[in-house]
Amino acid sequence: MKLPVTSTIVFNIINCAATQLPQLHELSDAGAGKGMMQLTPPRDSELMTQGSDAAVYRYGSFNSGLLTNGGISPAVLTLGLMRLLHQHGYHIEFRSYNFGTQKPNDGCGDWLSHCQHFGGEKANVSELVENQLVPDLQKQARQGHISILAECGVGGTTFATLWLRLLTGLKLSPAGSTKVETKLTRKELLIAELEKEYRSQFWSFEPEKLLTNNRYHDPLQFALYRTFQSWPTCLPRPIVAGGMMMMAPLVASQINKISLPAYIATTRWVMADATISKLIPAILPPGYQVKLHRSSYAKSRHACLRVFEEGLVVEGCGLGGMMVLAEQLIGSQDKILEALENAVDLHIQAHTREQYEAV
């Protein structure tokens, strides 16, 4: 898909948490712990909009500012890419749509020309999609902006795997943020239970029936399905920045539809799994392509970046989409890696300072 000639990039992110699963903290590494899993998405949006030197770490410590597996939050790296594109003359706008999570704190770094948050913990999912998300995305398309649609979800890969199993008939392994065997086992048992329950009522894959019961979906599936199901054929579609979590509702929304050129942009680490690398191109609607970034983190001076190459951190917060976009608009992989390393430096320095001042 050819990018429009524009100086404005609008980064849209859907924040949500599968809080209808009371055992969510036992399934995912992406949240802050029992009773706090829904707090990670707004915190990540604060990282991206306010910067490491202003982000509020009010939900527990990350030790040195890193994840427990030694990596760093993709939100920090997405922030670094926003700053890089801003330095190259692009106007960057940020919008978050919050389903079942609190709205991020207001605040805006100088790399953003506009920032706005919608929804919240009590947001009506249907109203937020129909009255805000869809009109905003379509307006961006009519204005000719580069529009990115990303996600930050906790627990969403449980439902993404369920939808893909129902859609393909394949017994796909649970995807997600964790490699902890006990968590993967719990997730597999839950997905198998939900699949059996659904199949006992409806044998075929029917998204409308899946969306009537929150045991079978989280707000991300609803938001994506409704957004693309009603998308006008005369408008270019946003860049879908995400892998597994976005695939099934996107495919479901395009069944029996006229497909226009569009693409999904994600990291090459998502496609490292042999099953996924074969599955995704096979089920994509006609006209859709998968674009992967080329840049490597292997030679970074930061170990927290090198672990991405080991598959310990894969995606999140639109990182893959922003990597692909930065390579298209800037080109230099050296400049991109330098921007990411600078973002890590600022993040760790700020976190260390906050830890010191808290003593």
mmCIF file of C-alpha atoms in Angstrom:
data_model
loop_
_atom_site.group_PDB
_atom_site.id
_atom_site.type_symbol
_atom_site.label_atom_id
_atom_site.label_comp_id
_atom_site.label_asym_id
_atom_site.label_seq_id
_atom_site.Cartn_x
_atom_site.Cartn_y
_atom_site.Cartn_z
ATOM 1 C CA MET A 1 0.000 0.000 0.000
ATOM 2 C CA LYS A 2 1.426 3.359 -1.037
ATOM 3 C CA LEU A 3 1.660 5.875 1.803
ATOM 4 C CA PRO A 4 -0.134 9.206 1.328
ATOM 5 C CA VAL A 5 2.016 12.293 0.835
ATOM 6 C CA THR A 6 1.483 13.966 4.197
ATOM 7 C CA SER A 7 3.358 15.415 7.121
ATOM 8 C CA THR A 8 0.904 14.101 9.740
ATOM 9 C CA ILE A 9 1.036 10.674 11.384
ATOM 10 C CA VAL A 10 -1.857 9.747 13.682
ATOM 11 C CA PHE A 11 -1.093 6.957 16.150
ATOM 12 C CA ASN A 12 -4.327 5.390 17.420
ATOM 13 C CA ILE A 13 -4.222 2.745 20.132
ATOM 14 C CA ILE A 14 -6.963 0.520 21.538
ATOM 15 C CA ASN A 15 -6.355 -0.148 25.242
ATOM 16 C CA CYS A 16 -8.229 -2.990 26.889
ATOM 17 C CA ALA A 17 -7.976 -5.820 29.402
ATOM 18 C CA ALA A 18 -9.870 -9.102 29.567
ATOM 19 C CA THR A 19 -10.995 -8.424 33.116
ATOM 20 C CA GLN A 20 -13.946 -10.800 32.682
ATOM 21 C CA LEU A 21 -11.354 -13.520 33.313
ATOM 22 C CA PRO A 22 -10.853 -13.521 37.105
ATOM 23 C CA GLN A 23 -7.702 -15.628 36.697
ATOM 24 C CA LEU A 24 -6.154 -13.200 34.200
ATOM 25 C CA HIS A 25 -3.046 -12.679 36.355
ATOM 26 C CA GLU A 26 -2.400 -16.442 36.104
ATOM 27 C CA LEU A 27 -2.495 -16.374 32.288
ATOM 28 C CA SER A 28 -0.427 -13.341 31.292
ATOM 29 C CA ASP A 29 2.870 -11.670 32.149
ATOM 30 C CA ALA A 30 1.704 -8.393 30.611
ATOM 31 C CA GLY A 31 -0.128 -6.985 33.629
ATOM 32 C CA ALA A 32 0.770 -5.592 37.010
ATOM 33 C CA GLY A 33 -0.587 -8.520 39.042
ATOM 34 C CA LYS A 34 -3.779 -9.750 40.684
ATOM 35 C CA GLY A 35 -6.477 -7.098 40.672
ATOM 36 C CA MET A 36 -4.291 -4.684 38.688
ATOM 37 C CA MET A 37 -4.068 -6.258 35.220
ATOM 38 C CA GLN A 38 -6.165 -3.470 33.677
ATOM 39 C CA LEU A 39 -3.638 -0.817 34.718
ATOM 40 C CA THR A 40 -0.860 -1.690 32.258
ATOM 41 C CA PRO A 41 -2.435 -0.246 29.053
ATOM 42 C CA PRO A 42 -2.999 3.282 30.427
ATOM 43 C CA ARG A 43 0.473 3.294 31.959
ATOM 44 C CA ASP A 44 1.959 2.380 28.581
ATOM 45 C CA SER A 45 0.030 5.196 26.909
ATOM 46 C CA GLU A 46 1.442 7.582 29.500
ATOM 47 C CA LEU A 47 4.923 6.358 28.624
ATOM 48 C CA MET A 48 4.307 7.070 24.955
ATOM 49 C CA THR A 49 2.715 10.481 25.423
ATOM 50 C CA GLN A 50 4.652 11.935 28.344
ATOM 51 C CA GLY A 51 8.035 10.286 27.968
ATOM 52 C CA SER A 52 10.156 8.319 30.383
ATOM 53 C CA ASP A 53 10.968 11.443 32.372
ATOM 54 C CA ALA A 54 7.288 12.098 33.118
ATOM 55 C CA ALA A 55 5.596 8.679 33.153
ATOM 56 C CA VAL A 56 3.898 7.782 36.426
ATOM 57 C CA TYR A 57 4.989 4.455 37.946
ATOM 58 C CA ARG A 58 2.176 4.241 40.430
ATOM 59 C CA TYR A 59 1.412 0.542 40.063
ATOM 60 C CA GLY A 60 4.571 -1.062 41.392
ATOM 61 C CA SER A 61 8.245 -1.147 40.513
ATOM 62 C CA PHE A 62 9.996 -2.470 37.437
ATOM 63 C CA ASN A 63 13.301 -2.582 39.358
ATOM 64 C CA SER A 64 15.631 -0.810 36.913
ATOM 65 C CA GLY A 65 12.800 0.098 34.574
ATOM 66 C CA LEU A 66 12.983 -3.235 32.729
ATOM 67 C CA LEU A 67 10.610 -6.169 32.390
ATOM 68 C CA THR A 68 11.115 -9.302 34.469
ATOM 69 C CA ASN A 69 12.579 -11.127 31.451
ATOM 70 C CA GLY A 70 15.273 -8.478 31.004
ATOM 71 C CA GLY A 71 13.559 -6.759 28.092
ATOM 72 C CA ILE A 72 11.997 -3.336 27.967
ATOM 73 C CA SER A 73 8.405 -2.351 27.357
ATOM 74 C CA PRO A 74 7.645 -1.915 23.640
ATOM 75 C CA ALA A 75 5.921 1.327 24.675
ATOM 76 C CA VAL A 76 9.348 2.858 25.374
ATOM 77 C CA LEU A 77 10.526 1.926 21.877
ATOM 78 C CA THR A 78 7.369 3.199 20.173
ATOM 79 C CA LEU A 79 7.979 6.468 22.014
ATOM 80 C CA GLY A 80 11.545 6.554 20.640
ATOM 81 C CA LEU A 81 10.240 6.132 17.089
ATOM 82 C CA MET A 82 7.672 8.906 17.561
ATOM 83 C CA ARG A 83 10.454 11.227 18.670
ATOM 84 C CA LEU A 84 12.569 10.205 15.677
ATOM 85 C CA LEU A 85 9.785 10.893 13.175
ATOM 86 C CA HIS A 86 9.050 14.201 14.903
ATOM 87 C CA GLN A 87 12.721 15.172 14.538
ATOM 88 C CA HIS A 88 12.411 14.473 10.805
ATOM 89 C CA GLY A 89 9.597 16.980 10.435
ATOM 90 C CA TYR A 90 6.456 14.878 10.884
ATOM 91 C CA HIS A 91 3.541 16.053 12.997
ATOM 92 C CA ILE A 92 2.662 13.230 15.396
ATOM 93 C CA GLU A 93 -0.833 12.929 16.876
ATOM 94 C CA PHE A 94 -1.809 10.375 19.537
ATOM 95 C CA ARG A 95 -5.252 9.026 20.409
ATOM 96 C CA SER A 96 -6.105 6.265 22.878
ATOM 97 C CA TYR A 97 -9.450 4.453 23.105
ATOM 98 C CA ASN A 98 -9.841 2.832 26.508
ATOM 99 C CA PHE A 99 -12.166 -0.133 27.046
ATOM 100 C CA GLY A 100 -12.393 -1.381 30.626
ATOM 101 C CA THR A 101 -9.212 0.463 31.554
ATOM 102 C CA GLN A 102 -8.926 3.890 33.098
ATOM 103 C CA LYS A 103 -8.084 6.826 30.862
ATOM 104 C CA PRO A 104 -4.373 7.687 30.850
ATOM 105 C CA ASN A 105 -3.337 10.853 32.631
ATOM 106 C CA ASP A 106 -3.262 13.935 30.434
ATOM 107 C CA GLY A 107 0.164 15.113 29.387
ATOM 108 C CA CYS A 108 1.948 15.691 26.127
ATOM 109 C CA GLY A 109 5.609 15.696 25.187
ATOM 110 C CA ASP A 110 6.956 18.125 22.615
ATOM 111 C CA TRP A 111 7.116 15.341 19.999
ATOM 112 C CA LEU A 112 3.274 15.308 19.920
ATOM 113 C CA SER A 113 1.273 18.004 18.204
ATOM 114 C CA HIS A 114 -1.999 16.624 19.556
ATOM 115 C CA CYS A 115 -2.971 14.066 22.203
ATOM 116 C CA GLN A 116 -6.399 12.908 23.341
ATOM 117 C CA HIS A 117 -7.779 9.979 25.366
ATOM 118 C CA PHE A 118 -11.300 8.549 25.104
ATOM 119 C CA GLY A 119 -13.388 6.056 27.067
ATOM 120 C CA GLY A 120 -12.406 4.649 30.442
ATOM 121 C CA GLU A 121 -13.173 1.830 32.873
ATOM 122 C CA LYS A 122 -16.952 2.251 32.550
ATOM 123 C CA ALA A 123 -16.993 3.013 28.819
ATOM 124 C CA ASN A 124 -19.791 1.538 26.746
ATOM 125 C CA VAL A 125 -17.931 -0.567 24.188
ATOM 126 C CA SER A 126 -20.442 -0.164 21.358
ATOM 127 C CA GLU A 127 -20.833 3.593 21.827
ATOM 128 C CA LEU A 128 -17.087 4.198 22.011
ATOM 129 C CA VAL A 129 -16.536 2.259 18.775
ATOM 130 C CA GLU A 130 -19.454 3.705 16.816
ATOM 131 C CA ASN A 131 -19.328 7.309 18.057
ATOM 132 C CA GLN A 132 -15.596 7.875 18.456
ATOM 133 C CA LEU A 133 -13.211 5.240 17.076
ATOM 134 C CA VAL A 134 -14.802 4.661 13.667
ATOM 135 C CA PRO A 135 -15.545 8.356 12.932
ATOM 136 C CA ASP A 136 -12.011 9.352 13.997
ATOM 137 C CA LEU A 137 -10.313 6.754 11.793
ATOM 138 C CA GLN A 138 -12.481 7.589 8.797
ATOM 139 C CA LYS A 139 -11.817 11.317 9.272
ATOM 140 C CA GLN A 140 -8.069 10.636 9.272
ATOM 141 C CA ALA A 141 -8.467 8.711 6.005
ATOM 142 C CA ARG A 142 -10.431 11.545 4.386
ATOM 143 C CA GLN A 143 -7.783 14.062 5.512
ATOM 144 C CA GLY A 144 -5.053 11.970 3.894
ATOM 145 C CA HIS A 145 -3.071 11.381 7.090
ATOM 146 C CA ILE A 146 -0.915 8.332 7.756
ATOM 147 C CA SER A 147 -3.179 6.525 10.197
ATOM 148 C CA ILE A 148 -1.885 3.715 12.422
ATOM 149 C CA LEU A 149 -4.177 1.468 14.466
ATOM 150 C CA ALA A 150 -2.361 -0.313 17.301
ATOM 151 C CA GLU A 151 -3.375 -2.182 20.443
ATOM 152 C CA CYS A 152 -2.283 -2.623 24.039
ATOM 153 C CA GLY A 153 -4.216 -5.451 25.601
ATOM 154 C CA VAL A 154 -3.855 -7.741 28.576
ATOM 155 C CA GLY A 155 -5.317 -11.203 28.106
ATOM 156 C CA GLY A 156 -6.401 -10.578 24.542
ATOM 157 C CA THR A 157 -4.265 -13.343 23.067
ATOM 158 C CA THR A 158 -6.487 -15.848 24.876
ATOM 159 C CA PHE A 159 -9.411 -14.730 22.742
ATOM 160 C CA ALA A 160 -7.250 -14.197 19.661
ATOM 161 C CA THR A 161 -6.199 -17.863 19.831
ATOM 162 C CA LEU A 162 -9.820 -18.948 20.399
ATOM 163 C CA TRP A 163 -11.022 -16.985 17.353
ATOM 164 C CA LEU A 164 -8.220 -18.321 15.154
ATOM 165 C CA ARG A 165 -8.959 -21.891 16.211
ATOM 166 C CA LEU A 166 -12.641 -21.462 15.418
ATOM 167 C CA LEU A 167 -11.835 -19.719 12.126
ATOM 168 C CA THR A 168 -9.253 -22.218 10.853
ATOM 169 C CA GLY A 169 -10.114 -25.465 12.626
ATOM 170 C CA LEU A 170 -6.458 -25.750 13.634
ATOM 171 C CA LYS A 171 -5.381 -26.518 17.193
ATOM 172 C CA LEU A 172 -3.090 -23.524 17.479
ATOM 173 C CA SER A 173 -0.862 -23.127 20.511
ATOM 174 C CA PRO A 174 -1.738 -20.318 22.920
ATOM 175 C CA ALA A 175 -0.063 -17.084 21.909
ATOM 176 C CA GLY A 176 0.844 -14.310 24.296
ATOM 177 C CA SER A 177 3.314 -12.565 26.524
ATOM 178 C CA THR A 178 4.260 -15.513 28.684
ATOM 179 C CA LYS A 179 6.589 -18.458 28.266
ATOM 180 C CA VAL A 180 5.914 -19.703 31.806
ATOM 181 C CA GLU A 181 4.826 -23.330 31.463
ATOM 182 C CA THR A 182 2.202 -23.204 34.210
ATOM 183 C CA LYS A 183 0.580 -20.111 32.681
ATOM 184 C CA LEU A 184 0.599 -21.635 29.200
ATOM 185 C CA THR A 185 -1.021 -24.789 30.571
ATOM 186 C CA ARG A 186 -3.767 -22.772 32.281
ATOM 187 C CA LYS A 187 -4.325 -20.766 29.109
ATOM 188 C CA GLU A 188 -4.551 -23.917 26.978
ATOM 189 C CA LEU A 189 -7.119 -25.456 29.334
ATOM 190 C CA LEU A 190 -9.215 -22.269 29.294
ATOM 191 C CA ILE A 191 -9.132 -21.933 25.502
ATOM 192 C CA ALA A 192 -10.052 -25.603 25.087
ATOM 193 C CA GLU A 193 -12.959 -25.146 27.509
ATOM 194 C CA LEU A 194 -14.251 -22.067 25.668
ATOM 195 C CA GLU A 195 -13.863 -23.737 22.270
ATOM 196 C CA LYS A 196 -15.786 -26.828 23.429
ATOM 197 C CA GLU A 197 -18.501 -24.649 24.947
ATOM 198 C CA TYR A 198 -18.892 -22.607 21.747
ATOM 199 C CA ARG A 199 -18.842 -25.684 19.466
ATOM 200 C CA SER A 200 -21.623 -27.252 21.523
ATOM 201 C CA GLN A 201 -23.866 -24.366 20.477
ATOM 202 C CA PHE A 202 -22.541 -23.225 17.068
ATOM 203 C CA TRP A 203 -20.355 -25.436 14.953
ATOM 204 C CA SER A 204 -19.228 -22.826 12.423
ATOM 205 C CA PHE A 205 -17.255 -19.632 12.997
ATOM 206 C CA GLU A 206 -19.872 -16.887 13.437
ATOM 207 C CA PRO A 207 -18.403 -13.590 14.700
ATOM 208 C CA GLU A 208 -21.798 -12.048 15.460
ATOM 209 C CA LYS A 209 -22.545 -14.888 17.888
ATOM 210 C CA LEU A 210 -19.067 -14.656 19.409
ATOM 211 C CA LEU A 211 -19.626 -10.959 20.054
ATOM 212 C CA THR A 212 -22.885 -11.477 21.939
ATOM 213 C CA ASN A 213 -21.114 -13.266 24.819
ATOM 214 C CA ASN A 214 -18.103 -11.770 26.577
ATOM 215 C CA ARG A 215 -16.880 -15.250 27.444
ATOM 216 C CA TYR A 216 -15.843 -15.465 23.781
ATOM 217 C CA HIS A 217 -14.267 -12.066 23.158
ATOM 218 C CA ASP A 218 -12.690 -8.992 24.688
ATOM 219 C CA PRO A 219 -13.297 -5.392 23.519
ATOM 220 C CA LEU A 220 -10.484 -5.552 20.946
ATOM 221 C CA GLN A 221 -12.283 -8.168 18.834
ATOM 222 C CA PHE A 222 -15.473 -6.113 18.981
ATOM 223 C CA ALA A 223 -13.730 -2.838 18.106
ATOM 224 C CA LEU A 224 -11.758 -4.234 15.171
ATOM 225 C CA TYR A 225 -14.620 -6.243 13.724
ATOM 226 C CA ARG A 226 -17.047 -3.317 13.817
ATOM 227 C CA THR A 227 -14.461 -0.845 12.502
ATOM 228 C CA PHE A 228 -13.546 -2.816 9.392
ATOM 229 C CA GLN A 229 -16.926 -4.402 8.792
ATOM 230 C CA SER A 230 -18.410 -0.957 8.152
ATOM 231 C CA TRP A 231 -15.389 0.609 6.438
ATOM 232 C CA PRO A 232 -16.308 2.487 3.226
ATOM 233 C CA THR A 233 -14.711 1.045 0.104
ATOM 234 C CA CYS A 234 -13.825 4.559 -1.060
ATOM 235 C CA LEU A 235 -11.485 5.231 1.882
ATOM 236 C CA PRO A 236 -7.962 3.884 2.458
ATOM 237 C CA ARG A 237 -7.680 1.771 5.574
ATOM 238 C CA PRO A 238 -5.374 2.498 8.477
ATOM 239 C CA ILE A 239 -2.142 0.606 8.888
ATOM 240 C CA VAL A 240 -2.993 -2.243 11.245
ATOM 241 C CA ALA A 241 -0.053 -2.405 13.641
ATOM 242 C CA GLY A 242 -0.269 -5.750 15.374
ATOM 243 C CA GLY A 243 0.030 -9.480 14.913
ATOM 244 C CA MET A 244 -1.986 -12.298 16.435
ATOM 245 C CA MET A 245 -4.472 -10.227 18.420
ATOM 246 C CA MET A 246 -5.742 -8.371 15.363
ATOM 247 C CA MET A 247 -5.757 -11.132 12.792
ATOM 248 C CA ALA A 248 -9.012 -13.036 13.382
ATOM 249 C CA PRO A 249 -11.417 -10.070 13.784
ATOM 250 C CA LEU A 250 -9.838 -8.404 10.753
ATOM 251 C CA VAL A 251 -10.299 -11.538 8.630
ATOM 252 C CA ALA A 252 -13.836 -12.068 9.974
ATOM 253 C CA SER A 253 -14.835 -8.514 9.100
ATOM 254 C CA GLN A 254 -13.793 -8.976 5.463
ATOM 255 C CA ILE A 255 -15.644 -12.207 4.689
ATOM 256 C CA ASN A 256 -17.751 -11.601 1.544
ATOM 257 C CA LYS A 257 -16.480 -8.003 1.353
ATOM 258 C CA ILE A 258 -14.745 -6.184 -1.490
ATOM 259 C CA SER A 259 -11.118 -5.911 -0.396
ATOM 260 C CA LEU A 260 -8.991 -2.855 -1.005
ATOM 261 C CA PRO A 261 -5.187 -2.743 -0.787
ATOM 262 C CA ALA A 262 -4.158 -2.571 2.864
ATOM 263 C CA TYR A 263 -1.523 -4.031 5.104
ATOM 264 C CA ILE A 264 -0.759 -5.334 8.529
ATOM 265 C CA ALA A 265 2.588 -4.195 9.900
ATOM 266 C CA THR A 266 4.177 -6.226 12.662
ATOM 267 C CA THR A 267 7.589 -7.320 13.874
ATOM 268 C CA ARG A 268 9.472 -10.124 12.197
ATOM 269 C CA TRP A 269 9.608 -11.865 15.591
ATOM 270 C CA VAL A 270 5.851 -12.487 15.392
ATOM 271 C CA MET A 271 6.433 -14.415 12.175
ATOM 272 C CA ALA A 272 9.349 -16.433 13.575
ATOM 273 C CA ASP A 273 6.906 -19.167 14.594
ATOM 274 C CA ALA A 274 6.624 -21.584 11.664
ATOM 275 C CA THR A 275 2.883 -22.151 12.151
ATOM 276 C CA ILE A 276 2.094 -18.441 12.302
ATOM 277 C CA SER A 277 4.292 -17.627 9.295
ATOM 278 C CA LYS A 278 2.233 -20.055 7.185
ATOM 279 C CA LEU A 279 -1.145 -19.296 8.733
ATOM 280 C CA ILE A 280 -1.313 -15.515 8.498
ATOM 281 C CA PRO A 281 -0.674 -15.128 4.731
ATOM 282 C CA ALA A 282 -3.079 -18.013 4.071
ATOM 283 C CA ILE A 283 -6.053 -16.491 5.914
ATOM 284 C CA LEU A 284 -5.600 -12.812 5.044
ATOM 285 C CA PRO A 285 -8.330 -11.302 2.868
ATOM 286 C CA PRO A 286 -7.430 -10.557 -0.778
ATOM 287 C CA GLY A 287 -5.594 -7.273 -1.097
ATOM 288 C CA TYR A 288 -4.011 -7.454 2.353
ATOM 289 C CA GLN A 289 -0.288 -7.870 2.870
ATOM 290 C CA VAL A 290 1.940 -8.455 5.878
ATOM 291 C CA LYS A 291 4.870 -6.070 6.203
ATOM 292 C CA LEU A 292 7.726 -6.826 8.601
ATOM 293 C CA HIS A 293 10.535 -4.595 9.765
ATOM 294 C CA ARG A 294 14.096 -5.392 8.649
ATOM 295 C CA SER A 295 16.129 -3.644 11.349
ATOM 296 C CA SER A 296 18.004 -5.772 13.864
ATOM 297 C CA TYR A 297 18.549 -5.170 17.569
ATOM 298 C CA ALA A 298 21.332 -7.770 17.730
ATOM 299 C CA LYS A 299 24.182 -5.235 17.839
ATOM 300 C CA SER A 300 22.555 -2.871 20.310
ATOM 301 C CA ARG A 301 24.621 -1.770 23.290
ATOM 302 C CA HIS A 302 21.549 -2.529 25.432
ATOM 303 C CA ALA A 303 20.846 -6.113 26.489
ATOM 304 C CA CYS A 304 17.175 -5.176 26.946
ATOM 305 C CA LEU A 305 16.978 -4.618 23.186
ATOM 306 C CA ARG A 306 18.992 -7.673 22.222
ATOM 307 C CA VAL A 307 16.479 -9.956 23.992
ATOM 308 C CA PHE A 308 13.931 -9.056 21.297
ATOM 309 C CA GLU A 309 16.100 -11.025 18.881
ATOM 310 C CA GLU A 310 15.806 -14.003 21.247
ATOM 311 C CA GLY A 311 12.012 -13.910 21.074
ATOM 312 C CA LEU A 312 11.626 -13.007 24.750
ATOM 313 C CA VAL A 313 9.692 -9.873 23.802
ATOM 314 C CA VAL A 314 7.779 -9.982 20.525
ATOM 315 C CA GLU A 315 5.377 -7.063 19.968
ATOM 316 C CA GLY A 316 3.114 -4.573 21.651
ATOM 317 C CA CYS A 317 1.989 -0.931 21.564
ATOM 318 C CA GLY A 318 2.275 -0.733 17.785
ATOM 319 C CA LEU A 319 6.046 -1.299 17.805
ATOM 320 C CA GLY A 320 6.051 -3.362 14.614
ATOM 321 C CA GLY A 321 3.935 -0.845 12.745
ATOM 322 C CA MET A 322 6.113 2.044 13.844
ATOM 323 C CA MET A 323 9.280 0.131 12.898
ATOM 324 C CA VAL A 324 7.938 -0.535 9.409
ATOM 325 C CA LEU A 325 6.824 3.083 9.036
ATOM 326 C CA ALA A 326 10.167 4.479 10.247
ATOM 327 C CA GLU A 327 12.018 2.312 7.739
ATOM 328 C CA GLN A 328 9.745 3.541 4.944
ATOM 329 C CA LEU A 329 10.001 7.227 5.841
ATOM 330 C CA ILE A 330 13.578 7.482 7.167
ATOM 331 C CA GLY A 331 15.330 4.446 5.762
ATOM 332 C CA SER A 332 18.456 4.412 7.924
ATOM 333 C CA GLN A 333 18.513 1.391 10.219
ATOM 334 C CA ASP A 334 21.419 2.952 12.122
ATOM 335 C CA LYS A 335 19.338 6.057 12.911
ATOM 336 C CA ILE A 336 16.420 3.887 13.991
ATOM 337 C CA LEU A 337 18.559 1.796 16.349
ATOM 338 C CA GLU A 338 20.166 4.944 17.758
ATOM 339 C CA ALA A 339 16.708 6.424 18.450
ATOM 340 C CA LEU A 340 15.658 3.248 20.259
ATOM 341 C CA GLU A 341 18.827 3.194 22.346
ATOM 342 C CA ASN A 342 18.349 6.848 23.287
ATOM 343 C CA ALA A 343 14.788 6.070 24.386
ATOM 344 C CA VAL A 344 16.102 3.252 26.595
ATOM 345 C CA ASP A 345 18.720 5.578 28.114
ATOM 346 C CA LEU A 346 16.126 8.215 29.020
ATOM 347 C CA HIS A 347 13.713 5.644 30.398
ATOM 348 C CA ILE A 348 16.261 3.946 32.673
ATOM 349 C CA GLN A 349 17.708 7.261 33.842
ATOM 350 C CA ALA A 350 14.260 8.580 34.733
ATOM 351 C CA HIS A 351 13.260 5.392 36.500
ATOM 352 C CA THR A 352 16.493 5.316 38.490
ATOM 353 C CA ARG A 353 15.938 8.939 39.503
ATOM 354 C CA GLU A 354 12.368 8.201 40.645
ATOM 355 C CA GLN A 355 13.546 5.218 42.675
ATOM 356 C CA TYR A 356 16.226 7.376 44.308
ATOM 357 C CA GLU A 357 13.837 10.221 45.100
ATOM 358 C CA ALA A 358 11.330 7.783 46.601
ATOM 359 C CA VAL A 359 13.848 6.592 49.212
#
